[in-house]
PDB file of C-alpha atoms in Angstrom:
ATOM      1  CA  UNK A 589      11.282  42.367  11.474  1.00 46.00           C
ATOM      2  CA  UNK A 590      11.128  46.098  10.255  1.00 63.00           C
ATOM      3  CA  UNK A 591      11.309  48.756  12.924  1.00 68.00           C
ATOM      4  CA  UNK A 592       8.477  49.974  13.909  1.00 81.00           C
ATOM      5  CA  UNK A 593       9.212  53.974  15.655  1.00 84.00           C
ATOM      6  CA  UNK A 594       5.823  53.789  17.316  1.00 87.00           C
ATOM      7  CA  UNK A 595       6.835  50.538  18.889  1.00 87.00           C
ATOM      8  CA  UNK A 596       9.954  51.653  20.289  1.00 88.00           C
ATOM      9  CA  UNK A 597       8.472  55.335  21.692  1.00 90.00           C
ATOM     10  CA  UNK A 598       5.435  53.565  22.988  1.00 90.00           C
ATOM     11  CA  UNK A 599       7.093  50.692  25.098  1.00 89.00           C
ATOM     12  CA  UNK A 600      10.374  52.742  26.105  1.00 90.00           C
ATOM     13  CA  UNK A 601      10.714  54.038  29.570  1.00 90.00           C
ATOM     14  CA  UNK A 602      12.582  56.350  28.583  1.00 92.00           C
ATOM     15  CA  UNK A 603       9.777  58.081  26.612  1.00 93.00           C
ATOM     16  CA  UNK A 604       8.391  60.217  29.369  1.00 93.00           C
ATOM     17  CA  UNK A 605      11.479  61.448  30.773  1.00 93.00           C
ATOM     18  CA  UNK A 606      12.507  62.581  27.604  1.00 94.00           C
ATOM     19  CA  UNK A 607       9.445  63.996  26.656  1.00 93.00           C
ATOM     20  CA  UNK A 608       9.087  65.989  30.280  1.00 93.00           C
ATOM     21  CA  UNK A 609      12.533  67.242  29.662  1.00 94.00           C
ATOM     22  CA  UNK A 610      12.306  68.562  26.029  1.00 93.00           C
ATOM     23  CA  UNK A 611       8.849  69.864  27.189  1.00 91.00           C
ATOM     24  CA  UNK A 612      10.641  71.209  29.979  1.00 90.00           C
ATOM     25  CA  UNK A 613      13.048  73.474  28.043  1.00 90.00           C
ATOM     26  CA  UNK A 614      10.695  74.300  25.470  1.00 89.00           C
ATOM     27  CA  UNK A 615       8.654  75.671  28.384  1.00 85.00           C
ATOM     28  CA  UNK A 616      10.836  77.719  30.818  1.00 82.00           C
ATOM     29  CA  UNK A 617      13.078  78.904  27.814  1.00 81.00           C
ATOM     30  CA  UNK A 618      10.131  81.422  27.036  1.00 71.00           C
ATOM     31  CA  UNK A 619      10.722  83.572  30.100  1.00 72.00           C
ATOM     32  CA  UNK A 620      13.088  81.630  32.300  1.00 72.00           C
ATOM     33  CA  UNK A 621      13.594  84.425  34.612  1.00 71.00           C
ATOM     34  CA  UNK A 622       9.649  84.821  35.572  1.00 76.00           C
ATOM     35  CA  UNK A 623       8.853  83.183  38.802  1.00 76.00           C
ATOM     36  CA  UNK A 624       5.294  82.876  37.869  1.00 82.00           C
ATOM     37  CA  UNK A 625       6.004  80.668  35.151  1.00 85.00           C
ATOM     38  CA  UNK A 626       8.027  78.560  37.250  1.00 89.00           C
ATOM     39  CA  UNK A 627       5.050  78.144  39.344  1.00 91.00           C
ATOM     40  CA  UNK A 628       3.390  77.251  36.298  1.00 91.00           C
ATOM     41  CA  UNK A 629       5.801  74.028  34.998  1.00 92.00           C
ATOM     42  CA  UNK A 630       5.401  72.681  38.838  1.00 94.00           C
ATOM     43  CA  UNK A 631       1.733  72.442  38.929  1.00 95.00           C
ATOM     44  CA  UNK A 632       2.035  71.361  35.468  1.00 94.00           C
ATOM     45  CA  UNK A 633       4.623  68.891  36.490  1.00 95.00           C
ATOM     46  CA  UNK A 634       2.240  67.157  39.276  1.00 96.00           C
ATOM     47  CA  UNK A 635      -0.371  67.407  36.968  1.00 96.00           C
ATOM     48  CA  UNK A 636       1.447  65.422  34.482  1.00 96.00           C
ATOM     49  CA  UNK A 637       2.150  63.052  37.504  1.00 96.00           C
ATOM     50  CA  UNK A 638      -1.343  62.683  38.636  1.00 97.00           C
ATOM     51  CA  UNK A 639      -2.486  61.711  35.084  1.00 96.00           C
ATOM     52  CA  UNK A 640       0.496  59.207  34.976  1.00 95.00           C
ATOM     53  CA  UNK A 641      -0.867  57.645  38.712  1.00 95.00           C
ATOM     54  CA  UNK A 642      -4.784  57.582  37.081  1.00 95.00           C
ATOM     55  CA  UNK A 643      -3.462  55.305  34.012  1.00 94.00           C
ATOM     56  CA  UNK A 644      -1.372  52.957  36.479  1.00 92.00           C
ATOM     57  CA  UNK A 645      -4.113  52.673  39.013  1.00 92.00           C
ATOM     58  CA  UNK A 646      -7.185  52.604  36.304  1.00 92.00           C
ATOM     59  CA  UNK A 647      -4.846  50.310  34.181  1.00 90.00           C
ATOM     60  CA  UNK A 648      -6.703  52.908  31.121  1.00 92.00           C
ATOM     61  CA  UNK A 649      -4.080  51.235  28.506  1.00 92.00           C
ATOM     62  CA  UNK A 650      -3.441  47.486  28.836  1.00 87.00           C
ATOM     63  CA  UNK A 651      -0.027  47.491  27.834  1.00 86.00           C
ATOM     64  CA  UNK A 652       3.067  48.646  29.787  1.00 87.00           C
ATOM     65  CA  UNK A 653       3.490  52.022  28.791  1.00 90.00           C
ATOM     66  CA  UNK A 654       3.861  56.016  29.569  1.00 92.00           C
ATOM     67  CA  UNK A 655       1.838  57.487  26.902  1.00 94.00           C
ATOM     68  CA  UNK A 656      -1.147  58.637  28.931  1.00 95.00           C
ATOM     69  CA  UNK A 657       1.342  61.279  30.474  1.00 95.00           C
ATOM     70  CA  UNK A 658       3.563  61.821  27.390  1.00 95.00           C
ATOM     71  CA  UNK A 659       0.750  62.470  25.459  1.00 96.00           C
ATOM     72  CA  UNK A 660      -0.458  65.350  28.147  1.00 96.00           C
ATOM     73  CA  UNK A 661       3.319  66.337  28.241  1.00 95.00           C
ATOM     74  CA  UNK A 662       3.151  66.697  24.075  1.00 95.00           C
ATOM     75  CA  UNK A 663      -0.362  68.967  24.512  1.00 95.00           C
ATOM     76  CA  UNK A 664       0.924  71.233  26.739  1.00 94.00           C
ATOM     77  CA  UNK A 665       4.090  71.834  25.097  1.00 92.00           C
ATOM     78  CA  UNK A 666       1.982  72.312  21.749  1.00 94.00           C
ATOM     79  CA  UNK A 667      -0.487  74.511  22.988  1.00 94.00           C
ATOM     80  CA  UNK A 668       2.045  77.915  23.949  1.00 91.00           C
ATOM     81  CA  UNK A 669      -0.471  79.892  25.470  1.00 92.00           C
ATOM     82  CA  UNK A 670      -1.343  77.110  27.932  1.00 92.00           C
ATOM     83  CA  UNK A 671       1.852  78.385  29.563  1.00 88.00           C
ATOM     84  CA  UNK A 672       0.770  81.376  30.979  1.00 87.00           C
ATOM     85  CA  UNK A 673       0.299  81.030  34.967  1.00 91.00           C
ATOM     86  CA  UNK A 674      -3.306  81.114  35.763  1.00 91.00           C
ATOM     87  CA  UNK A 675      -5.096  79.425  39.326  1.00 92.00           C
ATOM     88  CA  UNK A 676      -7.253  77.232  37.137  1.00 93.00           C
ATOM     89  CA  UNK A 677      -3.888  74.695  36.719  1.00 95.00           C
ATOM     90  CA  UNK A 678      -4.442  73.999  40.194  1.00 95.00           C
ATOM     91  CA  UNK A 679      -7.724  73.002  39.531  1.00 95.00           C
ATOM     92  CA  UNK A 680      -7.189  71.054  36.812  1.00 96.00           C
ATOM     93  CA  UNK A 681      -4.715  69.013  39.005  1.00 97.00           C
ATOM     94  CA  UNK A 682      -7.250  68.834  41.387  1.00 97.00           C
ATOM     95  CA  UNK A 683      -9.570  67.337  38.862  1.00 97.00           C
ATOM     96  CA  UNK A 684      -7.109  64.749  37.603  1.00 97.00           C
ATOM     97  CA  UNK A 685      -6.521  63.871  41.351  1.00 97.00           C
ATOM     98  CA  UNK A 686     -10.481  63.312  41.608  1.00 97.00           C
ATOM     99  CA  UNK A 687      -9.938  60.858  38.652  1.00 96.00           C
ATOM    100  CA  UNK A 688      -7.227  58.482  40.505  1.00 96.00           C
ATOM    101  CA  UNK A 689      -9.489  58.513  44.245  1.00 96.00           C
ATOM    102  CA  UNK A 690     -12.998  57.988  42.069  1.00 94.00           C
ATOM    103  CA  UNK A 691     -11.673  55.315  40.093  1.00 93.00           C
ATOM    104  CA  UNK A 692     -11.464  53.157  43.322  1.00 94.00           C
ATOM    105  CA  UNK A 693     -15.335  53.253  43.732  1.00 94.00           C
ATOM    106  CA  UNK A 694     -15.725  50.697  40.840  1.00 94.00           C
ATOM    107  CA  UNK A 695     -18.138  48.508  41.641  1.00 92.00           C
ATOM    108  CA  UNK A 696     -18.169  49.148  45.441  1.00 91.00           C
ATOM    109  CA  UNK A 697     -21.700  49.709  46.689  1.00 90.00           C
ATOM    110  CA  UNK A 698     -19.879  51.108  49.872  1.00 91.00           C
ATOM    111  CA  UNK A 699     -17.280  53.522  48.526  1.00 92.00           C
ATOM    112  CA  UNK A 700     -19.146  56.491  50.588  1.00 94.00           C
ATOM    113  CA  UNK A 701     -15.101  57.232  51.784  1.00 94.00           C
ATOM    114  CA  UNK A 702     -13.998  57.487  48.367  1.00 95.00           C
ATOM    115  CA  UNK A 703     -16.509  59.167  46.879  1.00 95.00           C
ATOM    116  CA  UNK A 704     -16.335  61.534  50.026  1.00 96.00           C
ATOM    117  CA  UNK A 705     -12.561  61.973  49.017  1.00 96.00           C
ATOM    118  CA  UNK A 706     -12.889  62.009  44.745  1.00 96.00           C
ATOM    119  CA  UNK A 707     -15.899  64.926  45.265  1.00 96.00           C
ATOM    120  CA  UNK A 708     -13.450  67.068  48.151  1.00 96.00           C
ATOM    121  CA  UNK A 709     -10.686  67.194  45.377  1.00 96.00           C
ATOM    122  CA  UNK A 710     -13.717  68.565  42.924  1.00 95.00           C
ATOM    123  CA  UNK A 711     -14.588  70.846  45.742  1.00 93.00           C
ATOM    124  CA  UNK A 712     -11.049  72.259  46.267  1.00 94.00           C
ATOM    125  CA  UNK A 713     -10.377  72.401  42.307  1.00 94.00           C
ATOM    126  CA  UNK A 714     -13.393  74.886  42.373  1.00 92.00           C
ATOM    127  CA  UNK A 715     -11.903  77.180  44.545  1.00 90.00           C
ATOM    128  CA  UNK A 716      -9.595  77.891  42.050  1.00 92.00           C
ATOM    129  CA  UNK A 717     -11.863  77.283  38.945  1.00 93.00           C
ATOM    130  CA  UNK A 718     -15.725  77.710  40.109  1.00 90.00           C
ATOM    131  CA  UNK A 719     -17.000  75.954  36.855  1.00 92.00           C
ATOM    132  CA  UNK A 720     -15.425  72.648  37.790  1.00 94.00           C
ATOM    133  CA  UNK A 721     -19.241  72.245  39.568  1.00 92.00           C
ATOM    134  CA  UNK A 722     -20.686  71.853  36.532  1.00 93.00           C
ATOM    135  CA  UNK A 723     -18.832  68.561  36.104  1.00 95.00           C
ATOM    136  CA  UNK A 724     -20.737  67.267  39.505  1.00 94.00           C
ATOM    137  CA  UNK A 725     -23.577  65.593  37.406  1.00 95.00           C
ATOM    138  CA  UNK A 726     -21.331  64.090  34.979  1.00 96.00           C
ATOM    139  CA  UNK A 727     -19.010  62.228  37.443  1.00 96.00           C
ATOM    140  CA  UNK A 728     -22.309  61.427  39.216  1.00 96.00           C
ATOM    141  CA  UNK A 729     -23.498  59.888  36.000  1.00 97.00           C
ATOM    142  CA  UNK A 730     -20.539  57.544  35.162  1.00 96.00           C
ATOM    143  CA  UNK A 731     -21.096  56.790  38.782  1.00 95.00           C
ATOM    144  CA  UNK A 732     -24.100  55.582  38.549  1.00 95.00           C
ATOM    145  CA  UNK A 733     -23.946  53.707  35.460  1.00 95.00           C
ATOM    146  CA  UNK A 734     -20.728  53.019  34.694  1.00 95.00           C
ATOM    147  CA  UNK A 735     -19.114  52.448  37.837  1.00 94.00           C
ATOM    148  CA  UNK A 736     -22.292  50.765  39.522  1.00 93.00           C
ATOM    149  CA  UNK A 737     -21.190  52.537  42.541  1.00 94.00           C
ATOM    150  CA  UNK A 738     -24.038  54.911  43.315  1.00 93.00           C
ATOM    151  CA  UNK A 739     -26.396  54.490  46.171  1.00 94.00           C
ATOM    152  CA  UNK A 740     -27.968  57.019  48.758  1.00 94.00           C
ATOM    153  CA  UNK A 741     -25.471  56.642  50.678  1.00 95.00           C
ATOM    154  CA  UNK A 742     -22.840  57.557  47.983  1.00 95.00           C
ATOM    155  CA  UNK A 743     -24.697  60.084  46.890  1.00 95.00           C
ATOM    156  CA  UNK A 744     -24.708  61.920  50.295  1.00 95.00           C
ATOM    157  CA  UNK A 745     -20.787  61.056  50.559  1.00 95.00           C
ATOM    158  CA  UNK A 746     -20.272  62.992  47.353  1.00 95.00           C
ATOM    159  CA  UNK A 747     -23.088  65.725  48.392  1.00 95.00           C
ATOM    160  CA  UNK A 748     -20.565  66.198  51.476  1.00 95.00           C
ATOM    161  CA  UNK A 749     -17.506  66.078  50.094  1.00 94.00           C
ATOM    162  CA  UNK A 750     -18.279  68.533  47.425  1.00 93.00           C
ATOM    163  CA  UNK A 751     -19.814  71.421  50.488  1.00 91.00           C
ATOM    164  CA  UNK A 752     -17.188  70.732  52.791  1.00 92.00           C
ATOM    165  CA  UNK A 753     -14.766  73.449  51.388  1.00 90.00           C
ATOM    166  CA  UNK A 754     -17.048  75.554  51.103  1.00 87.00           C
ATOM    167  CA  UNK A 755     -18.632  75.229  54.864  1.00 86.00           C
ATOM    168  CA  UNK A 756     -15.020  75.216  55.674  1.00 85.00           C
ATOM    169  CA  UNK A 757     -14.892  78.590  54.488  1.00 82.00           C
ATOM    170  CA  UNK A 758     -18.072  79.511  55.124  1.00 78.00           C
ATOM    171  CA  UNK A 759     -17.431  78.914  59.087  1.00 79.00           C
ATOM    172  CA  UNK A 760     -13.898  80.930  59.025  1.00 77.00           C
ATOM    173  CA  UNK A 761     -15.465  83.983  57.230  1.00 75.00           C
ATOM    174  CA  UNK A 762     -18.574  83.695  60.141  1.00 78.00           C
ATOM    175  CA  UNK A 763     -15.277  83.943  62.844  1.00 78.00           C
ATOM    176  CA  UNK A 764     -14.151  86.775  60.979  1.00 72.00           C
ATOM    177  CA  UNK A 765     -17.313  88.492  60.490  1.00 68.00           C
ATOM    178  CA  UNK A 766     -17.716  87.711  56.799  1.00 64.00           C
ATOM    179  CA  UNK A 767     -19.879  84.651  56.108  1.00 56.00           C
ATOM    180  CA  UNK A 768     -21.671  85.464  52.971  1.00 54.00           C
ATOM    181  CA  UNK A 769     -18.535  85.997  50.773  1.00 51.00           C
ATOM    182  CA  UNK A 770     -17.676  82.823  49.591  1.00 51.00           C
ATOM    183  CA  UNK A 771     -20.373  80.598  50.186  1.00 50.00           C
ATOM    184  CA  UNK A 772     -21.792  77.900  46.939  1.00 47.00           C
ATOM    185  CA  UNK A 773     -24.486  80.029  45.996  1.00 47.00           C
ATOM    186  CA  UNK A 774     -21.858  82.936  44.979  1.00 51.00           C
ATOM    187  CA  UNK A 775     -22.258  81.842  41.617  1.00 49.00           C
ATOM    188  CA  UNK A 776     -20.689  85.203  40.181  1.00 51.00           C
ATOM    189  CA  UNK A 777     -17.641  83.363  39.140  1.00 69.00           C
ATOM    190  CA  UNK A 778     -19.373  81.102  36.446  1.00 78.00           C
ATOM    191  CA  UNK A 779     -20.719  83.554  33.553  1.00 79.00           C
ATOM    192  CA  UNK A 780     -22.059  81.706  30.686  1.00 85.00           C
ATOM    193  CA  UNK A 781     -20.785  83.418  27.555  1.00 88.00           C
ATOM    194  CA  UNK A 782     -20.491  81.406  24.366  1.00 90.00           C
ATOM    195  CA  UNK A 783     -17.849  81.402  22.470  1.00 91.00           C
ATOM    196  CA  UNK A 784     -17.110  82.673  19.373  1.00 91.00           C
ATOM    197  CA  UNK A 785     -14.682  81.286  16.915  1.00 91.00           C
ATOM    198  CA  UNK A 786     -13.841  84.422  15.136  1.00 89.00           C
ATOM    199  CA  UNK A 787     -12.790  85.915  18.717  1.00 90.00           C
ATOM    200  CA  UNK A 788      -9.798  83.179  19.413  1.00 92.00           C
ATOM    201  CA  UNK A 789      -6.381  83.716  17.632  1.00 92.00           C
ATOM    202  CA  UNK A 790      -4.834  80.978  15.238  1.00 90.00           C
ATOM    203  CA  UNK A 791      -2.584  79.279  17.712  1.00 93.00           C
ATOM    204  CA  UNK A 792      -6.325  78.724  19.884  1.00 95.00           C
ATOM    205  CA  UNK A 793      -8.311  77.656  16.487  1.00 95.00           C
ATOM    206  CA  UNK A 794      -5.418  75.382  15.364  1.00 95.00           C
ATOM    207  CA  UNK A 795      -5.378  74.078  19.278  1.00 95.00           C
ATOM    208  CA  UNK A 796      -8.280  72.768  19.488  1.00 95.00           C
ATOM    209  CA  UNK A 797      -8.552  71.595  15.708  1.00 96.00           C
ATOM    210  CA  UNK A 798      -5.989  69.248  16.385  1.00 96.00           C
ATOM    211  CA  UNK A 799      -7.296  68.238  19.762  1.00 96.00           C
ATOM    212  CA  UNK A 800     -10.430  67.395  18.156  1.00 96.00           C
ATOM    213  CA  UNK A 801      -9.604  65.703  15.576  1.00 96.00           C
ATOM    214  CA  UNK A 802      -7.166  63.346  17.697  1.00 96.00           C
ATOM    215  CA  UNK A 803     -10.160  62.873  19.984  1.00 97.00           C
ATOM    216  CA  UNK A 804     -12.381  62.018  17.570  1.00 96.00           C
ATOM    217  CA  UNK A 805      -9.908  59.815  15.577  1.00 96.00           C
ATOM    218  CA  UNK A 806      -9.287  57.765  19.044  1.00 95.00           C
ATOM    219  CA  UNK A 807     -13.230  57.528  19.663  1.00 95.00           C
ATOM    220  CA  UNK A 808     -13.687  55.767  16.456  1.00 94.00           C
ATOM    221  CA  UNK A 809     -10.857  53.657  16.548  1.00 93.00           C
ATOM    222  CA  UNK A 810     -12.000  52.348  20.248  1.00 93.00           C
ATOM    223  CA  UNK A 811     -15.584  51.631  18.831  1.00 91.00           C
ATOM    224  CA  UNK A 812     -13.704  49.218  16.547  1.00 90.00           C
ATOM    225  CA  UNK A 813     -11.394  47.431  18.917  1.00 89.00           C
ATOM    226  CA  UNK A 814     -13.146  48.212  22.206  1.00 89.00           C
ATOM    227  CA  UNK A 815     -14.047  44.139  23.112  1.00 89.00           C
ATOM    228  CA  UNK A 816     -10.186  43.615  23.377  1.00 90.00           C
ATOM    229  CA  UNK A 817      -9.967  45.594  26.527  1.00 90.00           C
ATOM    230  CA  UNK A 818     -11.530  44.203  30.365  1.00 92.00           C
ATOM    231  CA  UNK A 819     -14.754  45.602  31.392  1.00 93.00           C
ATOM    232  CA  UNK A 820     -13.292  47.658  34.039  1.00 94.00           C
ATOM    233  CA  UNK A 821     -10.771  49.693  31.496  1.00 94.00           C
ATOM    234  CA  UNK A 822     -14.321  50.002  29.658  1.00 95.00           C
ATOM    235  CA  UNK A 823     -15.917  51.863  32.180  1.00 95.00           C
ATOM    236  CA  UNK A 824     -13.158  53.833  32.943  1.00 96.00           C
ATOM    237  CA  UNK A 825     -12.731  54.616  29.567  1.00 96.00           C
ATOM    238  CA  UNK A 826     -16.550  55.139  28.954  1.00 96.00           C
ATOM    239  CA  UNK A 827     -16.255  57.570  32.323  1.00 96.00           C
ATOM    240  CA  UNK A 828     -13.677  59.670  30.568  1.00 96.00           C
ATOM    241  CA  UNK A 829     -16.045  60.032  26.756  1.00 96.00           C
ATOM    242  CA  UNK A 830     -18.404  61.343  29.146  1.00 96.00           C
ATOM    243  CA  UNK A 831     -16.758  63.502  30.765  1.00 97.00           C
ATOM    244  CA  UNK A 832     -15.356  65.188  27.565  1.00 97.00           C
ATOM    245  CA  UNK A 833     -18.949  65.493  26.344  1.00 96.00           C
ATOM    246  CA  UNK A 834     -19.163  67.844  29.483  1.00 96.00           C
ATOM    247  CA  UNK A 835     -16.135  69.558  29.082  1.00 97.00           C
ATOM    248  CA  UNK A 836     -17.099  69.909  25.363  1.00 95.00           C
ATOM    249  CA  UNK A 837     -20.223  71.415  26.244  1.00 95.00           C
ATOM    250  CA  UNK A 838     -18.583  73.684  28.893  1.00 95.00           C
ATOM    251  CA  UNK A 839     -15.909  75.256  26.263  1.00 95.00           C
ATOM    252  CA  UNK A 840     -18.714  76.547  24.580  1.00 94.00           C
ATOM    253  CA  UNK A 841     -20.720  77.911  26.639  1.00 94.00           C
ATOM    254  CA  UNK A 842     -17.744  79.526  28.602  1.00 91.00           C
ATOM    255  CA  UNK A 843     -15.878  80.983  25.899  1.00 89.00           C
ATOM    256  CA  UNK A 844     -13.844  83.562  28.500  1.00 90.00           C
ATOM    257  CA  UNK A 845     -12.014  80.519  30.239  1.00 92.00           C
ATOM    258  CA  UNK A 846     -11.410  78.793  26.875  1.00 94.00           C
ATOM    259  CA  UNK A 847      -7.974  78.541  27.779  1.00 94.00           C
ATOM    260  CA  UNK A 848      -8.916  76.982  31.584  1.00 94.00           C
ATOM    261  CA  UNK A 849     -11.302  74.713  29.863  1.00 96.00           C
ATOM    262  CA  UNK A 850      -9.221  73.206  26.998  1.00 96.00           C
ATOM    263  CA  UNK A 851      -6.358  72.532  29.817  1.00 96.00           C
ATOM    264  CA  UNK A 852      -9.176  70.090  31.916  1.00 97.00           C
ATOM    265  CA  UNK A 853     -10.113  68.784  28.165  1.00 97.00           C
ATOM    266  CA  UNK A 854      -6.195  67.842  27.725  1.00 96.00           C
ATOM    267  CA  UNK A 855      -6.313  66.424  30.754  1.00 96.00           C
ATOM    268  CA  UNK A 856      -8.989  63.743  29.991  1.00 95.00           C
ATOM    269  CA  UNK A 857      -8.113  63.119  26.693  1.00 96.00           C
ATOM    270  CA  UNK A 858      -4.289  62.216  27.273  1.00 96.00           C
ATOM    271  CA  UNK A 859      -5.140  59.361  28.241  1.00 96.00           C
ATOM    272  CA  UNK A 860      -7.366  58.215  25.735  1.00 95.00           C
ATOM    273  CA  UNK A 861      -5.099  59.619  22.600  1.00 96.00           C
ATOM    274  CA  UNK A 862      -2.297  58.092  24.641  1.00 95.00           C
ATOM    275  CA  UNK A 863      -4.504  54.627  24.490  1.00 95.00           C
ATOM    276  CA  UNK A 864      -4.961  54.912  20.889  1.00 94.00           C
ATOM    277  CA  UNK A 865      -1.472  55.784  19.981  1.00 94.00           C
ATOM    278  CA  UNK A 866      -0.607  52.533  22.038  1.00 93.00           C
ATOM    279  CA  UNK A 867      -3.095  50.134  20.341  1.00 92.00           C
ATOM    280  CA  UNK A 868      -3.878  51.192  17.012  1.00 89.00           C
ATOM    281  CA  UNK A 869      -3.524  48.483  14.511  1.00 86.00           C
ATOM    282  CA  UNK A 870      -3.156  48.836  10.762  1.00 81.00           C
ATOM    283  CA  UNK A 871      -0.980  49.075   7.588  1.00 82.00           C
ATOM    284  CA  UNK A 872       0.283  52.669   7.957  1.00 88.00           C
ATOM    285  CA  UNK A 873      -0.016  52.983  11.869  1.00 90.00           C
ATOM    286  CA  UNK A 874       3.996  53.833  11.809  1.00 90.00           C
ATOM    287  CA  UNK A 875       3.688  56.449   9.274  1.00 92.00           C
ATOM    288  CA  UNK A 876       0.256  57.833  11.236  1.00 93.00           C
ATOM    289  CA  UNK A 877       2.337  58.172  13.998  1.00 94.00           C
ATOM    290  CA  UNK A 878       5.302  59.768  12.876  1.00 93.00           C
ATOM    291  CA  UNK A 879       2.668  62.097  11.334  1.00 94.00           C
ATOM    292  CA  UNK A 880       1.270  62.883  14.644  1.00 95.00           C
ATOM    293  CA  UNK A 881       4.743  63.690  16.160  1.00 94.00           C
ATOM    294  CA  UNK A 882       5.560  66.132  13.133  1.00 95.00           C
ATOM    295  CA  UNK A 883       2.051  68.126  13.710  1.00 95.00           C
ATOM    296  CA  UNK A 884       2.701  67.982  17.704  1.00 95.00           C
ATOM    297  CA  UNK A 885       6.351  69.784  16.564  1.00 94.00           C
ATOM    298  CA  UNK A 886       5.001  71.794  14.302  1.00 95.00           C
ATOM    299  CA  UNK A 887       2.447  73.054  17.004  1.00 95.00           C
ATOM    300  CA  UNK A 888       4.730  73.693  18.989  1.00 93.00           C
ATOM    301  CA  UNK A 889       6.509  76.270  16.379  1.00 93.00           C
ATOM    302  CA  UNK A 890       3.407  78.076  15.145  1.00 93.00           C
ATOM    303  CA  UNK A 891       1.940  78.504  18.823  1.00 91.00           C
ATOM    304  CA  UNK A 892       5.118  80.243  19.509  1.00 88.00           C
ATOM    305  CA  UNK A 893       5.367  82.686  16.494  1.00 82.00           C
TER     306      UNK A 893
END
């Protein structure tokens, strides 16, 4: 039997660990001593957690394995000016913590608790990046057709959870003799500005080039195979292409939080690249992926320069 090096990083635990280290160094060795970059690689670090929890508890790849989170891990650590402390990483965790509680409404006619619970994590992520909102109708959506999990009831539970933040808020500003500042219809957070690809730098046209292109590779490849996984990792799986058609349409008409945007777009598609880096079948899959792990490396160099 020949070895196969996309065999042995897919199915080893110690995979992630090694790649959260070496992502680890890369990271804090560009300004070690700045706290705000420390606060950075934490919120990363949960992050990367969270998305490891969604795959385990969505089951989004049906084989043993840690490359929904390695894969994150590897975008991250190729994309440099992802680094850079900004509030929107706690709303992508937020986001990716949605994920995990809204994939227990599957199928459950009377998951107004969860759905209560998935839409409060939106909520709080949009605290720290408004435009998370505009992914209301698309988790909605999936919900309603992919999940079979939508009812009047739900939709009131989600309706709820996504104003009670903000009514939260609302009330402690009223005690304090401020109620109007930070209510939902302060929209002044979410310009729409589209953006233009002679505006971004290399490192952010090569970025999302690659991210792309790994996106679209995976799509194709699970239109092929997508009968050898269960209905539910279907839905799940469907739940995440439609988010990213949100998230695709969001990074361009928000071109001034590019960088905000394409960290929630690594976030859902982790685990699908992850999936088809697991699965994919074929002659040269070894040499594909050794490919993919010299362009993630060289990323990683050219992002810095």
């Amino acid at each position: 039997m020949h070895f196969s090096l996309r065999y042995a990083v897919t199915t080893s635990p110690a995979t992630l660990p090694t790649a959260a280290v070496v992502g680890s160094a890369v990271w804090l060795l560009g300004g070690i001593g700045e706290g705000a970059r420390w606060g950075a690689w934490l919120v990363t670090l949960l992050t990367m957690l969270a998305v490891m929890d969604w795959n385990s508890r969505a089951t989004l790849i049906r084989q043993r394995t840690r490359m929904a989170s390695t894969s994150f891990i590897a975008l991250l650590t190729a994309f440099a000016f992802l680094e850079q402390w900004d509030k929107s990483m706690i709303g992508a965790l937020c986001y990716v913590l949605a994920h995990i509680v809204f994939s227990f409404c599957y199928q459950d006619v009377k998951c107004q608790g969860k759905a209560f619970h998935a839409y409060l994590l939106l909520g709080l992520g949009s605290f720290f990046f408004r435009p998370l909102l505009l992914m209301m109708p698309f988790f909605l959506f999936s919900q309603a057709v992919h999940l079979r999990a939508l009812t009047w009831r739900t939709l009131a539970a989600a309706l709820l959870g996504m104003l009670t933040p903000y009514w939260l808020v609302a009330a402690w500003n009223m005690a304090h003799g401020s109620w109007t500042s930070n209510l939902l219809w302060r929209t002044g957070d979410i310009h729409f500005t589209w953006m233009r690809w002679s505006e971004l730098d290399g490192s952010r046209q090569l970025a999302l080039i690659f991210l792309l292109a790994y996106i679209a590779i995976a799509l194709i490849d699970y239109v092929r195979t997508y009968y050898q996984d269960k209905i539910r990792t279907r839905m799940f799986l469907y739940t995440i292409m439609v988010q990213l058609i949100g998230l695709g349409l969001m990074i361009v008409a928000l071109g001034h939080d590019y960088d905000s945007v394409l960290r929630l777009i690594c976030c859902c598609a982790a685990p699908l690249i992850g999936h088809h880096l697991t699965l994919a079948r074929g002659r040269f899959v070894n040499w594909y992926f050794t490919g993919t792990l010299v362009l993630v490396v060289v990323l990683t160099i050219v992002t810095r320069l």
